[in-house]
XYZ file of N, CA and C in Angstrom:
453
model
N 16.862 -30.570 20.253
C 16.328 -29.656 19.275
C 17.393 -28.625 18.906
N 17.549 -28.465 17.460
C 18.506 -27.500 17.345
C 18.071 -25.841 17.451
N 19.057 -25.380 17.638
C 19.211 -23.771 18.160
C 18.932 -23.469 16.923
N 17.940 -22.102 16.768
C 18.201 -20.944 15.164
C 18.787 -19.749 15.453
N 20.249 -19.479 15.005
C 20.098 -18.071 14.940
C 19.548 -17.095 14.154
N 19.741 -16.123 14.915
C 18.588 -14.880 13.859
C 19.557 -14.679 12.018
N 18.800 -14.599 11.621
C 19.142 -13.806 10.470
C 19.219 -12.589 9.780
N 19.853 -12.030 8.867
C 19.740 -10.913 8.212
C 18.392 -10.182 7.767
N 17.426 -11.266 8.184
C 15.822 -10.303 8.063
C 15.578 -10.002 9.253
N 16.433 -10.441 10.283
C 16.021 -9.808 11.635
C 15.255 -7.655 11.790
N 15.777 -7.929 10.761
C 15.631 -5.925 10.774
C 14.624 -5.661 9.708
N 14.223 -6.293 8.602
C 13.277 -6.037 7.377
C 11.938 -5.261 8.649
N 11.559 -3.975 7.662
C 10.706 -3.176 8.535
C 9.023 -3.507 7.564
N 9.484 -3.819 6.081
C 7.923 -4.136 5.249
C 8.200 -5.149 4.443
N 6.989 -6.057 4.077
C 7.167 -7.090 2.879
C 6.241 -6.577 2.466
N 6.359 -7.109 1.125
C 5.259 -7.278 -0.184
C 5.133 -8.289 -1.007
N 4.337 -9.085 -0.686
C 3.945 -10.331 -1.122
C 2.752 -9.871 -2.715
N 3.462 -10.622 -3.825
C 2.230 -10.421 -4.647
C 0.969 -11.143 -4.966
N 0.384 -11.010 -5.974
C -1.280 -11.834 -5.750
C -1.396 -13.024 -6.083
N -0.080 -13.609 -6.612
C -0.125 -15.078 -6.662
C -0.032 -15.866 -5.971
N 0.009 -15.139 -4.421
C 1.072 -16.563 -3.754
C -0.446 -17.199 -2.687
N -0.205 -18.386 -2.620
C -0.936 -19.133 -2.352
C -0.742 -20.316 -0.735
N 0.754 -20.114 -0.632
C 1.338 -20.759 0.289
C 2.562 -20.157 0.622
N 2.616 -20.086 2.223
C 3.710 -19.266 3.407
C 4.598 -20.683 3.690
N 5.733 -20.978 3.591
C 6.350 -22.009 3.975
C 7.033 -21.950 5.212
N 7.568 -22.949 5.839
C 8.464 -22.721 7.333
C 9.387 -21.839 7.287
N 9.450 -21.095 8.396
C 10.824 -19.847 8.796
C 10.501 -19.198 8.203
N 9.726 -18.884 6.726
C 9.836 -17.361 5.684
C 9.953 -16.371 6.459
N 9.377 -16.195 7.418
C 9.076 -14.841 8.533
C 9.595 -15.295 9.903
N 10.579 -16.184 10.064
C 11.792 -16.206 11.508
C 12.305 -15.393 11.665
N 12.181 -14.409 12.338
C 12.965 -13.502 13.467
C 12.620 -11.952 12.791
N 11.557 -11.941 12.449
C 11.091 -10.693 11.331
C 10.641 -10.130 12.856
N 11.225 -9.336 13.630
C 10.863 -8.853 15.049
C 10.462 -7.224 15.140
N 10.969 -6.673 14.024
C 10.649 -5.307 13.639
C 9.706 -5.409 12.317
N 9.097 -5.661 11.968
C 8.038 -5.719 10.836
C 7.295 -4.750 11.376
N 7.072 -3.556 10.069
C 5.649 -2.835 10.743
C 4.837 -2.844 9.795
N 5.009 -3.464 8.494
C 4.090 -3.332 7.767
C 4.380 -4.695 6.796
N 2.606 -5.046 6.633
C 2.970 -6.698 5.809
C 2.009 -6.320 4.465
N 2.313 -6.525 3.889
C 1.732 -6.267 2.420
C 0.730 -7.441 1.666
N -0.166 -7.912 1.540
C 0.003 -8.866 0.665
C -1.476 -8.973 -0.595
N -0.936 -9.004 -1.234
C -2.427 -8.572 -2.356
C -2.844 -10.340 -3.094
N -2.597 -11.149 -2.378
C -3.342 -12.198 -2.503
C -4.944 -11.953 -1.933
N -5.962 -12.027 -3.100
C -7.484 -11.658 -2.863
C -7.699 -13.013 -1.590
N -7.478 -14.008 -1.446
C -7.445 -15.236 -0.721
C -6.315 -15.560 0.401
N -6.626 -14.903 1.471
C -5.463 -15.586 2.471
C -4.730 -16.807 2.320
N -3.137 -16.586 1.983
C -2.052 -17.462 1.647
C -2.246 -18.479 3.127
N -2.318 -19.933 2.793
C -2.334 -20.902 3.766
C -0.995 -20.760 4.636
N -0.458 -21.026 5.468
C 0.363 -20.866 6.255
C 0.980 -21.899 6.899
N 2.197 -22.621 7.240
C 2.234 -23.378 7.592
C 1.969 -22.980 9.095
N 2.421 -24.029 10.153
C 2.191 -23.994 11.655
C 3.469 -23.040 11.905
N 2.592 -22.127 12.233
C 3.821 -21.050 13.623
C 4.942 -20.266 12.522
N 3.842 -20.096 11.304
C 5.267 -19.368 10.103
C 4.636 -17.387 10.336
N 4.037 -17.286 11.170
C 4.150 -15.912 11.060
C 4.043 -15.395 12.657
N 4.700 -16.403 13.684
C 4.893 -16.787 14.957
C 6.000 -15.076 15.347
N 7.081 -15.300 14.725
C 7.952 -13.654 15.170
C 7.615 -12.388 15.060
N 6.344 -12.552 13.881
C 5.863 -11.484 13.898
C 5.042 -10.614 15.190
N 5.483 -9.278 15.719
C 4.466 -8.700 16.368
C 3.214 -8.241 15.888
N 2.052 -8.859 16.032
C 1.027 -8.235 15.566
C 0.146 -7.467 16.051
N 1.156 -6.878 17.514
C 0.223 -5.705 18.224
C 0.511 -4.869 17.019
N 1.561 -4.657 16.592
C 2.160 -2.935 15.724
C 2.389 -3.440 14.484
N 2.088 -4.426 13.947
C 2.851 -4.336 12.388
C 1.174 -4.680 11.682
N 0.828 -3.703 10.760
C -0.055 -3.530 10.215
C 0.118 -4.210 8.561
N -1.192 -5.445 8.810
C -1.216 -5.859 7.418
C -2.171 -5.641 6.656
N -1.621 -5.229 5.258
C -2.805 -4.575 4.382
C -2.845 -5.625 3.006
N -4.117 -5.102 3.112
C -4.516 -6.145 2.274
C -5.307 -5.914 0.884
N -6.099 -6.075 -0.319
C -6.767 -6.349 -1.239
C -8.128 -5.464 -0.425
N -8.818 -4.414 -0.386
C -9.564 -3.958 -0.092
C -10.822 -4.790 0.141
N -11.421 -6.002 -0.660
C -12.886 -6.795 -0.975
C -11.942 -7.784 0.002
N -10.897 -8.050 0.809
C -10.050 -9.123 0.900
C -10.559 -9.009 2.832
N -10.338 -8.033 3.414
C -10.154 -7.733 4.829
C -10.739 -8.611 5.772
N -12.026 -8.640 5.366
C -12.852 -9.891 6.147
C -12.418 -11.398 6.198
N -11.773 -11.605 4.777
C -11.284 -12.935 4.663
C -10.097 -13.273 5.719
N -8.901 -11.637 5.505
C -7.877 -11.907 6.361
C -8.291 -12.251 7.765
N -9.182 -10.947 8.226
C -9.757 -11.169 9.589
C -10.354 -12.516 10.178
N -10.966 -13.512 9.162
C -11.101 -14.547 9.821
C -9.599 -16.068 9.450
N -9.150 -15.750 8.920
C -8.406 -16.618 8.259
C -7.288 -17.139 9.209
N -7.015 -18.724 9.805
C -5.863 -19.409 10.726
C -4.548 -18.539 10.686
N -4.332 -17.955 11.354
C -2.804 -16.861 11.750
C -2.951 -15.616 11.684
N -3.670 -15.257 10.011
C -3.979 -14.127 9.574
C -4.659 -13.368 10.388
N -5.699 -13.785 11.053
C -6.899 -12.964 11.897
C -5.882 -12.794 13.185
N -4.630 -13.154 13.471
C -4.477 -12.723 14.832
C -3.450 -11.045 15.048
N -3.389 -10.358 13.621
C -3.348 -9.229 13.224
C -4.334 -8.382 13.831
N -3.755 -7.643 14.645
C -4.399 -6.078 15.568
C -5.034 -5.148 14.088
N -4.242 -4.877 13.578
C -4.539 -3.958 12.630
C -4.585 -4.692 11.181
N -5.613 -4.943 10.158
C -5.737 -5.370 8.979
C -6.430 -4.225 8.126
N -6.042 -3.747 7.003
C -6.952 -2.616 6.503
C -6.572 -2.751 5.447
N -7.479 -2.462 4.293
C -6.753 -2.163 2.855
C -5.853 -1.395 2.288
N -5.491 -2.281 1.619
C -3.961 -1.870 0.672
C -4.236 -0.174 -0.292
N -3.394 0.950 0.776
C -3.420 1.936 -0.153
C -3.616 2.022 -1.953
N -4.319 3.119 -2.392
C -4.227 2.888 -3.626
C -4.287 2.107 -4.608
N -4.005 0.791 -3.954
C -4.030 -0.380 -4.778
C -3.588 -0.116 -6.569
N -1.935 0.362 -6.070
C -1.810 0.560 -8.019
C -1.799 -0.930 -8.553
N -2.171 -0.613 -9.965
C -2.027 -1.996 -10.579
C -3.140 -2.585 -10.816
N -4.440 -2.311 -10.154
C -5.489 -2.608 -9.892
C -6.491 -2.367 -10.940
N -6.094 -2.127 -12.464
C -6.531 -1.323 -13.227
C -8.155 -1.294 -13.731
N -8.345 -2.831 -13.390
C -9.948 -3.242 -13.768
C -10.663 -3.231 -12.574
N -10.350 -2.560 -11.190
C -10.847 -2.481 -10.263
C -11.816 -3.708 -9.702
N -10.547 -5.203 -9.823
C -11.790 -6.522 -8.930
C -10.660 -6.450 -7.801
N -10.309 -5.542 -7.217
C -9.301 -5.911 -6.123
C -8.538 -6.812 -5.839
N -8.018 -7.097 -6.797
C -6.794 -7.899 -6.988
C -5.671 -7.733 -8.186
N -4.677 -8.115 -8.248
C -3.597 -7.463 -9.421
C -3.243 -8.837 -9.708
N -3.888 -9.133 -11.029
C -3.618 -10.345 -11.833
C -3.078 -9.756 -13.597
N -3.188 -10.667 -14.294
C -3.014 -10.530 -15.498
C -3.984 -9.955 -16.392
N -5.431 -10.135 -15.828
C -6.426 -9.079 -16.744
C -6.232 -7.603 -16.342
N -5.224 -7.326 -14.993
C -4.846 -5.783 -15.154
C -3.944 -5.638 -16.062
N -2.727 -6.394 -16.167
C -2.054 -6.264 -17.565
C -2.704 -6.341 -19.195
N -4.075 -6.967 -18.991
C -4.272 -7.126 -20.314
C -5.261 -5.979 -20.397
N -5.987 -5.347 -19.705
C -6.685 -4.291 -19.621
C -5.689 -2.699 -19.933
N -4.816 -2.759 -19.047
C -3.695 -1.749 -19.649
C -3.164 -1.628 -21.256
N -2.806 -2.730 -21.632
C -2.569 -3.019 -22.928
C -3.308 -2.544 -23.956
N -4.802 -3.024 -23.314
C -6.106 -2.854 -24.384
C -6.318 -1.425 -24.407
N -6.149 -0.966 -23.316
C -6.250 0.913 -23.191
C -5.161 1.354 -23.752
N -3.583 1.022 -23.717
C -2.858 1.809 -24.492
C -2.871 1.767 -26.027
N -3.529 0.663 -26.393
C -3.575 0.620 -27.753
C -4.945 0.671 -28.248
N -5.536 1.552 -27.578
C -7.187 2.115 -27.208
C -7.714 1.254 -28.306
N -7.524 0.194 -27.945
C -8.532 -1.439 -28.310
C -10.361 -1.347 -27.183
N -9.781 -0.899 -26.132
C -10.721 -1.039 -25.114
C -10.674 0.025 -23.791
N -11.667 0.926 -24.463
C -11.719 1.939 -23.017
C -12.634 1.922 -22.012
N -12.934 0.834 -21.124
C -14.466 0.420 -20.419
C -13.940 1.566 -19.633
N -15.269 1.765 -19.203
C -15.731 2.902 -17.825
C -15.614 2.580 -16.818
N -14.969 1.544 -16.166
C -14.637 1.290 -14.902
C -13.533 1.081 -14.925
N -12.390 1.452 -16.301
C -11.085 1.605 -16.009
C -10.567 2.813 -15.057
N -9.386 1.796 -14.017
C -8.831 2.673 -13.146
C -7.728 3.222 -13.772
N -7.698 4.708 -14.259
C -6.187 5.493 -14.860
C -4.954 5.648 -13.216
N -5.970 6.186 -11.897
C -4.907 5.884 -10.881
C -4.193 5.180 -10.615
N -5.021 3.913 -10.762
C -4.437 2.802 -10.301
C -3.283 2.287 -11.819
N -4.139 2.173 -12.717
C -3.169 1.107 -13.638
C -2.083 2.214 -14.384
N -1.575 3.514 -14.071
C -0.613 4.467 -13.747
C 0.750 4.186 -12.944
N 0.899 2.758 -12.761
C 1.724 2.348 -12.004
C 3.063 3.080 -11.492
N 3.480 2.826 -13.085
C 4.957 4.179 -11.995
C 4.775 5.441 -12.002
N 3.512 5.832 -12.083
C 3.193 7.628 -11.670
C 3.998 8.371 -12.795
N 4.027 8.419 -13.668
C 4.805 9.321 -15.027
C 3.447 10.174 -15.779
N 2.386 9.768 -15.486
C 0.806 10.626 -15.666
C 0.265 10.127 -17.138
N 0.892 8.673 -17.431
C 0.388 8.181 -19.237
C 0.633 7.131 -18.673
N -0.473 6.144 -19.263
C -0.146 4.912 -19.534
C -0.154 4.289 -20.740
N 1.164 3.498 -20.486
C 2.095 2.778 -20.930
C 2.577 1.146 -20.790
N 2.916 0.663 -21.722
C 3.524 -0.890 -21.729
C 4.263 -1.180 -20.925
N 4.675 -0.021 -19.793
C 5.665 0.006 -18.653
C 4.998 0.122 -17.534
N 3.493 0.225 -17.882
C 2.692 -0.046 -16.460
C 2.378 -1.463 -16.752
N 2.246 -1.581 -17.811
C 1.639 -3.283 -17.889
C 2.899 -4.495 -17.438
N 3.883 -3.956 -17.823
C 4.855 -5.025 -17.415
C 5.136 -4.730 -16.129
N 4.820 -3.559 -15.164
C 5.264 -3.314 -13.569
C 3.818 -4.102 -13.116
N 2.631 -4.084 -13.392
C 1.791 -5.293 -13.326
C 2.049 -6.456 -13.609
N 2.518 -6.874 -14.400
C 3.500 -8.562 -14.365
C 3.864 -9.002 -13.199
N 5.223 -7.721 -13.254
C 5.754 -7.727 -11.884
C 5.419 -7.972 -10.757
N 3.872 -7.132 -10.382
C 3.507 -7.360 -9.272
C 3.014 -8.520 -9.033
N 1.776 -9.062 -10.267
C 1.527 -10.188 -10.215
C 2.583 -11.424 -9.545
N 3.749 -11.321 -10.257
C 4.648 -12.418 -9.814
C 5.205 -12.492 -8.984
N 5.215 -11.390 -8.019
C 5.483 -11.342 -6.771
C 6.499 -10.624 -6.625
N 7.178 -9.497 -7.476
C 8.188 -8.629 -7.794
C 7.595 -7.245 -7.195
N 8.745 -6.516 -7.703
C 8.001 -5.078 -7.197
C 8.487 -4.287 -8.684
């Protein structure tokens, strides 16, 4: 069997996974030994392969999640063996408030900046993305972003 050495993520202290991802592949998270915080705003626990989130400590590295999401993580193959699971601060991006950051938060932003559509359960905190106190076509595209798994 061959030897792995560690890699340059040996030290990564947070990830942020965005709401598209659907599948964890082998090694993504090898030798991630300092992780204290795992991010991931997939509303649906990402399938995992065997033993891909194995380096992680999950006495101390706290994964947050999609707020409506927690229960899912908590029972979900790997996911549930997380000490600490709690929802994802603030959840920017979140603008139509279904706890998740897809493309109807981008298209909801849009519709509000070009006050096409002002529903009452729009989130201004949340879909405020880069905090400048207006929203803008620059929150909708940092929602893209997140969507696609960017920051």
């Amino acid at each position: 069997m061959k030897q792995k050495t560690p890699r340059a993520k040996s030290h990564l202290e947070t990830i942020d996974c965005g709401s598209n991802l659907s599948t964890i592949g082998e090694d993504a998270f090898y030798y991630c030994l300092f992780l204290s915080t795992f991010k991931c705003h997939a509303v649906t626990p990402p399938l995992c392969v065997q033993f891909v989130l194995y380096d992680i400590n999950k006495d101390i590295c706290v994964l947050q999640v999609s707020k409506g999401s927690v229960d899912a993580y908590k029972n979900a193959e790997q996911w549930k063996e997380f000490l600490l699971i709690e929802a994802l601060p603030n959840n920017k991006g979140n603008a139509n408030g279904d706890d998740a950051i897809s493309m109807a938060d981008a298209n909801a932003v849009v519709n509000y900046f070009l006050a096409t559509d002002k529903p009452q359960d729009f989130n201004l905190k949340a879909a405020d993305v880069n905090g400048d106190g207006s929203i803008t076509m620059a929150d909708a595209n940092q929602i893209v972003n997140m969507f696609l798994g960017g920051k």
